[in-house]
mmCIF file of C-alpha atoms in Angstrom:
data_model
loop_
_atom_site.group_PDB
_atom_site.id
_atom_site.type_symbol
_atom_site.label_atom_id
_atom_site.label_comp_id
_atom_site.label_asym_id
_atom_site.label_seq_id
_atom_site.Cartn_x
_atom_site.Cartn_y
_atom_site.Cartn_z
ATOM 1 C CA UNK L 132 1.286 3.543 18.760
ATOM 2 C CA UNK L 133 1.876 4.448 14.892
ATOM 3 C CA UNK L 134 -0.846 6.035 13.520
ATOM 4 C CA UNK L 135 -1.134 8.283 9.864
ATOM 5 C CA UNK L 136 -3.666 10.714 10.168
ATOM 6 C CA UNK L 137 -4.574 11.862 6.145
ATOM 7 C CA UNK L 138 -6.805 14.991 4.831
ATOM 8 C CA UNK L 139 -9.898 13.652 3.819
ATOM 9 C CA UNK L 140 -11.280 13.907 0.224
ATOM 10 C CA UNK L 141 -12.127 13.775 -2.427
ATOM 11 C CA UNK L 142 -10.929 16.629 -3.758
ATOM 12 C CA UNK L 143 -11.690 18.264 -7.271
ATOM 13 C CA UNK L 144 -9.087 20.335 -8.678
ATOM 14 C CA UNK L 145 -8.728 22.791 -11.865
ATOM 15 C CA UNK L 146 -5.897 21.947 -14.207
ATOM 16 C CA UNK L 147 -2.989 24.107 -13.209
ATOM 17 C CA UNK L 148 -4.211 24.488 -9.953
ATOM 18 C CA UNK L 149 -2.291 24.233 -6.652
ATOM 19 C CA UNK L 150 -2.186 20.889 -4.860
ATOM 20 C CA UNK L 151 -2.147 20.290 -0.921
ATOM 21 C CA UNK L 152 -2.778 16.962 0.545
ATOM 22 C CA UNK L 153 -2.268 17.233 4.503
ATOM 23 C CA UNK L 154 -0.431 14.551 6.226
ATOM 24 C CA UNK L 155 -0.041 14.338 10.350
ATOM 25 C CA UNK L 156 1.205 11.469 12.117
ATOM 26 C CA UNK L 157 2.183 9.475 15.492
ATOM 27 C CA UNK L 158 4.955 7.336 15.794
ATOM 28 C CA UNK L 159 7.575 5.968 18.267
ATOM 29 C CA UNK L 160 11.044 6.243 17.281
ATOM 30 C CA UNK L 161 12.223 7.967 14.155
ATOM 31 C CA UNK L 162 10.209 6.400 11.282
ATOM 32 C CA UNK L 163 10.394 7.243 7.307
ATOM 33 C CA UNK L 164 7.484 8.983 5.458
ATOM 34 C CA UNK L 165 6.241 8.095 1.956
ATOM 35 C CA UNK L 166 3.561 9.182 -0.609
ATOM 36 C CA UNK L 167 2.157 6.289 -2.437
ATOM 37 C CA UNK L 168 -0.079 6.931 -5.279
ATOM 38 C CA UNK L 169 -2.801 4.518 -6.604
ATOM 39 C CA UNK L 170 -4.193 5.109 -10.302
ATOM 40 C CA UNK L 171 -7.624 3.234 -11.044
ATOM 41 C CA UNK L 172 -7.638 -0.710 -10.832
ATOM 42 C CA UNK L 173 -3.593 -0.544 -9.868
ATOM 43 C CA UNK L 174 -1.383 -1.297 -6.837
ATOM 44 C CA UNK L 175 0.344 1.254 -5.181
ATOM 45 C CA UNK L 176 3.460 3.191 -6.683
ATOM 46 C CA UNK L 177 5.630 4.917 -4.820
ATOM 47 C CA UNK L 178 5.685 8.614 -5.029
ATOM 48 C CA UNK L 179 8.690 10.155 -2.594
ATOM 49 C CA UNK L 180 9.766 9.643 0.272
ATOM 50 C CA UNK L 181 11.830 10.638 3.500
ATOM 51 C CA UNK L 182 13.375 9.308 5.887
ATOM 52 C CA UNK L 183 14.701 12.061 8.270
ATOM 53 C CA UNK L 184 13.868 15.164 9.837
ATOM 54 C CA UNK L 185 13.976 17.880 7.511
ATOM 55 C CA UNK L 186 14.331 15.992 4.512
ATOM 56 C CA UNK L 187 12.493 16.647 1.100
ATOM 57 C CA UNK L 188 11.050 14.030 -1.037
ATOM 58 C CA UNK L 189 10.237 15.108 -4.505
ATOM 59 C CA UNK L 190 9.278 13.467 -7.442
ATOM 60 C CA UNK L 191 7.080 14.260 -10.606
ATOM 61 C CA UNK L 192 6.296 18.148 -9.622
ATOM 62 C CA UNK L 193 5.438 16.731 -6.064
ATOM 63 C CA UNK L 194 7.352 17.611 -2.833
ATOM 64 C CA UNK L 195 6.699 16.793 0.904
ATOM 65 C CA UNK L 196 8.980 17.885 3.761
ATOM 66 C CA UNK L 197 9.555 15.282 7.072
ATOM 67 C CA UNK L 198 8.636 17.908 9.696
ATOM 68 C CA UNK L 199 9.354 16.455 12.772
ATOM 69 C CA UNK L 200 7.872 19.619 15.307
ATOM 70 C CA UNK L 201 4.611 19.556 13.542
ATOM 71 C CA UNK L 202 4.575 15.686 12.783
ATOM 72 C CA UNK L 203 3.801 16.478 9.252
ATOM 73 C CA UNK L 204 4.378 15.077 5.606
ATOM 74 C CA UNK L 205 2.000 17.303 3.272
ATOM 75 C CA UNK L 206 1.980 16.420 -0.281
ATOM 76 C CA UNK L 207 1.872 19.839 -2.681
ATOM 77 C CA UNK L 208 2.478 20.106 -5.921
ATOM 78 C CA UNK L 209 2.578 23.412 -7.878
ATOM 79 C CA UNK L 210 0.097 22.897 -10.968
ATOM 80 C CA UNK L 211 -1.642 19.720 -11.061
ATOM 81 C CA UNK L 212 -2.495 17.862 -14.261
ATOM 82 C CA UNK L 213 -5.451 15.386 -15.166
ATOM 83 C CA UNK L 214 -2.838 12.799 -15.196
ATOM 84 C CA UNK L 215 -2.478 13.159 -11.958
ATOM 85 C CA UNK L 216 -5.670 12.263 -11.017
ATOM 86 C CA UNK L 217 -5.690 9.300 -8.699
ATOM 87 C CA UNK L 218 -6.052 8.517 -5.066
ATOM 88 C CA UNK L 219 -2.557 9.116 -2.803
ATOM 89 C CA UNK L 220 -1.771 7.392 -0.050
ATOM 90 C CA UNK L 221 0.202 9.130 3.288
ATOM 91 C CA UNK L 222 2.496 5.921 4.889
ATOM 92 C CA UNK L 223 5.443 5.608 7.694
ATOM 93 C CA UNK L 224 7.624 2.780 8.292
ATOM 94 C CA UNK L 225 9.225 2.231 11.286
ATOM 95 C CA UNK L 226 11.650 -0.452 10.154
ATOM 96 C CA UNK L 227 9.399 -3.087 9.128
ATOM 97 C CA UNK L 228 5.822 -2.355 9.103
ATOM 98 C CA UNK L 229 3.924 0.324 7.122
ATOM 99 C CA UNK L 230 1.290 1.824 8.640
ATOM 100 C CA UNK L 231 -1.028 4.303 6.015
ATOM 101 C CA UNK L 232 -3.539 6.903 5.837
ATOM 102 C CA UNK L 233 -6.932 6.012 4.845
ATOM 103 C CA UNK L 234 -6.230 7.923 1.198
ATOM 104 C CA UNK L 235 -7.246 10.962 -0.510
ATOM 105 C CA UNK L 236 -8.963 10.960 -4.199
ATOM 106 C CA UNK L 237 -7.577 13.536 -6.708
ATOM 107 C CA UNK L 238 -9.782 14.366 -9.540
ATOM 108 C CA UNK L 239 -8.250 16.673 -11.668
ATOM 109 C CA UNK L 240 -10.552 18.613 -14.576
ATOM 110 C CA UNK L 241 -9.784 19.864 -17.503
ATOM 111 C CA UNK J 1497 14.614 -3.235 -10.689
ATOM 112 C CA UNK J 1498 12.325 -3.781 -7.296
ATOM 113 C CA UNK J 1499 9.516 -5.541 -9.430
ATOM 114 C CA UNK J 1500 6.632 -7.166 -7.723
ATOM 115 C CA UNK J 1501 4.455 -9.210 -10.032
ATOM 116 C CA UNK J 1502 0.824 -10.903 -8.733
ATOM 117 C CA UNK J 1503 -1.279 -13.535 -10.549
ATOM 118 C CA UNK J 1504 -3.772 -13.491 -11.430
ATOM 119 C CA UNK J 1505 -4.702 -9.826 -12.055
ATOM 120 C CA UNK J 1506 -8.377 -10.827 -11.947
ATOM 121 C CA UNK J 1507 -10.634 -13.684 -10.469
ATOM 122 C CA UNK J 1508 -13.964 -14.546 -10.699
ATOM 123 C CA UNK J 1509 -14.980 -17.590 -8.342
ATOM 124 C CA UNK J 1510 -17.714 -18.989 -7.297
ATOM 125 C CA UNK J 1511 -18.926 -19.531 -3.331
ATOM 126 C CA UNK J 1512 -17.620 -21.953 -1.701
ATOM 127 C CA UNK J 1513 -14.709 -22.560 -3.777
ATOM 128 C CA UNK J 1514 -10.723 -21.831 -3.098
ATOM 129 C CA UNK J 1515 -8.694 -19.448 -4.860
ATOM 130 C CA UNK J 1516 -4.861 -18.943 -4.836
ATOM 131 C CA UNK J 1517 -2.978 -15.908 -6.091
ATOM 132 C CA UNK J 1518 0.574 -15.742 -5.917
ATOM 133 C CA UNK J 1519 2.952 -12.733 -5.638
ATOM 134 C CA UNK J 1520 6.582 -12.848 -6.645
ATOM 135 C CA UNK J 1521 9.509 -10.532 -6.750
ATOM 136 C CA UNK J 1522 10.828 -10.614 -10.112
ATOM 137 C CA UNK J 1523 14.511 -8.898 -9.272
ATOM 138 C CA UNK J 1524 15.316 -9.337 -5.542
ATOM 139 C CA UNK J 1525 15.114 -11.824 -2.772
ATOM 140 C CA UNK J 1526 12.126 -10.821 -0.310
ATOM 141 C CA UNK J 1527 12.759 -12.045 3.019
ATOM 142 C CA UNK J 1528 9.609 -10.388 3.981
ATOM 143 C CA UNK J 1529 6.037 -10.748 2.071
ATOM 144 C CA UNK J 1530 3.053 -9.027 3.152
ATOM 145 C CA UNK J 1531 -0.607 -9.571 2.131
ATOM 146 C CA UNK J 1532 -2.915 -6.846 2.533
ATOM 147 C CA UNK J 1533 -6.664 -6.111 1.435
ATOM 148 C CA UNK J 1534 -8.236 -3.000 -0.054
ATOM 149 C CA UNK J 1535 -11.864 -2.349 0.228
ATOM 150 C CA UNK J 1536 -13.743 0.008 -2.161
ATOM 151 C CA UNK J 1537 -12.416 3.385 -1.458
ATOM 152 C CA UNK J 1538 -10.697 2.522 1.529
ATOM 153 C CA UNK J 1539 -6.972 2.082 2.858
ATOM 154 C CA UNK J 1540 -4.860 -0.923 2.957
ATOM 155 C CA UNK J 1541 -5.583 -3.069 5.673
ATOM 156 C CA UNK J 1542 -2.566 -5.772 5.931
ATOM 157 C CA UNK J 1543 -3.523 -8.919 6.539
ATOM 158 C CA UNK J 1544 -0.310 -10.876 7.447
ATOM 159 C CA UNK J 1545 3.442 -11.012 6.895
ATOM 160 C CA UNK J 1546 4.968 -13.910 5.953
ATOM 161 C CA UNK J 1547 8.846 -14.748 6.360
ATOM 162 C CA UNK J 1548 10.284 -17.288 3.958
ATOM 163 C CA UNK J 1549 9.974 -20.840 5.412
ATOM 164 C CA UNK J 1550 7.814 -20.021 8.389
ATOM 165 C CA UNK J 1551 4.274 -19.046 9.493
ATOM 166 C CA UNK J 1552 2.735 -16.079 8.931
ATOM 167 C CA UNK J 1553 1.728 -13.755 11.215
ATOM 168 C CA UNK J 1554 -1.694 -13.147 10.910
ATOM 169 C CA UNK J 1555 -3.072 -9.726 12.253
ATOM 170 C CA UNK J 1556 -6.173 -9.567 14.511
ATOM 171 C CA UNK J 1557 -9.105 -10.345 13.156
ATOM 172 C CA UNK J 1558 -7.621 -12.029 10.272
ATOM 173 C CA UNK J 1559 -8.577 -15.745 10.385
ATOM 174 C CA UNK J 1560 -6.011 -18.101 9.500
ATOM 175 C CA UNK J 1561 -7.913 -21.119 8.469
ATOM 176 C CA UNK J 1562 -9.328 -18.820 5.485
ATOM 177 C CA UNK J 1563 -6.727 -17.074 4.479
ATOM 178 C CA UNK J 1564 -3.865 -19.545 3.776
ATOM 179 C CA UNK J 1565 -0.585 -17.914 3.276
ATOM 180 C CA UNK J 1566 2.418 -19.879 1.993
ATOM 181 C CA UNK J 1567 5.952 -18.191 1.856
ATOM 182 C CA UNK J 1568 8.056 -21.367 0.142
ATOM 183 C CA UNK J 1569 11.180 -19.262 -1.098
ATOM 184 C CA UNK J 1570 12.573 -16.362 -0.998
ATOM 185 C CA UNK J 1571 10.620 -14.939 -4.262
ATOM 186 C CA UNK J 1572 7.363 -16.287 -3.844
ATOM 187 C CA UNK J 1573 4.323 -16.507 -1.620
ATOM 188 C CA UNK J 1574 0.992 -17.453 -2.263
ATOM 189 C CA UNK J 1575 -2.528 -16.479 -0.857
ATOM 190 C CA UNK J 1576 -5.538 -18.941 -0.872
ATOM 191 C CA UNK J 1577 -8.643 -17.746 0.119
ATOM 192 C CA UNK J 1578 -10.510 -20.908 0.892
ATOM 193 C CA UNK J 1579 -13.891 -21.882 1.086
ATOM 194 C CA UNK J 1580 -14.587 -18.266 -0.676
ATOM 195 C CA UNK J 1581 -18.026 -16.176 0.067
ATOM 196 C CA UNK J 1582 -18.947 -13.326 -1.935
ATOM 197 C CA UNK J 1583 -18.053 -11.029 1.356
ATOM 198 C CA UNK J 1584 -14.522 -12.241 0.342
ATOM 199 C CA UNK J 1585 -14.659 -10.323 -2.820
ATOM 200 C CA UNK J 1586 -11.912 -7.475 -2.368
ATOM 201 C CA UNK J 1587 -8.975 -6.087 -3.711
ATOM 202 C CA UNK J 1588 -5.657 -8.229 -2.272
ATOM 203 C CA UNK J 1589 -2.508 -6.641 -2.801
ATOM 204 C CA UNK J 1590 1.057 -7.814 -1.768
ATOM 205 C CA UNK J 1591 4.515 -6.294 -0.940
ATOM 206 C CA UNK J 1592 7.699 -7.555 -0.838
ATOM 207 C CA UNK J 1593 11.158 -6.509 1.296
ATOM 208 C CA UNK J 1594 14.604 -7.196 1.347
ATOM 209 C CA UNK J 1595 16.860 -7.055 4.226
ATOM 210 C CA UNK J 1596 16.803 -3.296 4.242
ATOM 211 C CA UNK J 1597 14.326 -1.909 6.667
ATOM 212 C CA UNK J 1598 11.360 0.775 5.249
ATOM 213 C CA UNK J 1599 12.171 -0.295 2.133
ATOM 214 C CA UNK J 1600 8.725 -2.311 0.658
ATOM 215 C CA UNK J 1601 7.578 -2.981 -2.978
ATOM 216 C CA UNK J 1602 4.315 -3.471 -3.834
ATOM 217 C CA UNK J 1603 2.602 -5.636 -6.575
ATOM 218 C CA UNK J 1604 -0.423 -4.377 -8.776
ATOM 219 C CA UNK J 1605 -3.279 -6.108 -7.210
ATOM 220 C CA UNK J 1606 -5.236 -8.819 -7.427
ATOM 221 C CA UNK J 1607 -9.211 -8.378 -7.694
ATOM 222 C CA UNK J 1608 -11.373 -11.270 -6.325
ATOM 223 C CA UNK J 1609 -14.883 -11.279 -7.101
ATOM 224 C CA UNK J 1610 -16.689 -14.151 -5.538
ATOM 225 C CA UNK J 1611 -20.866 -14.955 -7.180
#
């Protein structure tokens, strides 16, 4: 089945500090990876996505690479501002369903 | 463009009563609505999809008779939580598709807080 597997949180960061949210997961076919982000009291906004092997999604200072041999879509971003703090969201699509990660709270201090 | 708009934003019911909120893409045609739910600190769950002048498919679990999903065009559905208990109380959030597949847009939310 599909399955998204997310790094659990929450996780407290520094401002400037360097950002890794791990992402694994199980799917049949060839399905397209997002990052969704959720700020406080909001729907979800899409961050990046990707939607083949290989490919980079970027967006905002955030990247995350499709890796197809480690089934793997980690979110990093380089030097992480309180702005960004907010809970993201790992998701695949296989055509027409999403299926996401249970989340991962960002709480970034001055 | 993409936009997906939900009403209310905010609901405060009381048991035993029904409450609708409605979702509509502002921009595009959505020949594909889905509901889902949020609980506190949690993922999305989704709930059902709905295709435009049919009946939705509810996921397991989900029961129909209370959660009344209507899909009447192509840029609207509506959700009505009926008979509403204060276990009800959750954050419902819908997304909308067009004919292209992975492609979904979500709407900001609707909170539900049943007394």
């Amino acid at each position: 089945g599909n399955s998204v597997t997310q790094m659990e949180g929450p996780v407290t960061l520094s401002e400037e500090a360097f950002l890794t949210i791990n992402c694994t997961y199980t799917a049949t076919g060839y399905p397209s990876l997002f990052w969704y982000v959720q700020y406080p009291g909001e729907g979800l906004q899409l961050l990046l996505k990707a939607t083949k092997a290989d490919d980079k999604g970027s967006n905002k200072g955030f990247e995350a690479t499709y890796r197809k041999e480690t089934t793997s879509f980690h979110l990093e971003k380089g030097s992480v501002q309180v702005s960004d703090s907010a809970v993201y969201f790992c998701a695949l699509s296989t055509g027409n369903q999403f299926y996401f990660g249970t989340g991962t709270s960002l709480t970034v201090i001055p | 463009g993409a936009v997906v708009s939900q009403h209310p934003s905010r609901v405060i019911c009381k048991s035993g009563t029904s409450v609708k909120i409605e979702c509509r893409s502002l921009d595009f045609q959505a020949t594909t609505m889905f509901w889902y739910r949020q609980f506190p600190k949690q993922s999305l769950m989704l709930m059902a999809t709905s295709n435009e002048g049919s009946k939705a498919t509810y996921e397991q679990g989900v029961e129909k008779d209370k959660f009344l999903i209507n899909h009447a065009s192509l840029t609207l559905s509506t959700l009505t939580v009926t008979s509403a208990h204060p276990e009800d109380s959750s954050f419902y959030i819908c997304s909308a598709k067009t004919g292209a597949p992975y492609e979904q847009y979500f709407g900001p939310g609707t909170r539900l807080t049943v007394t």
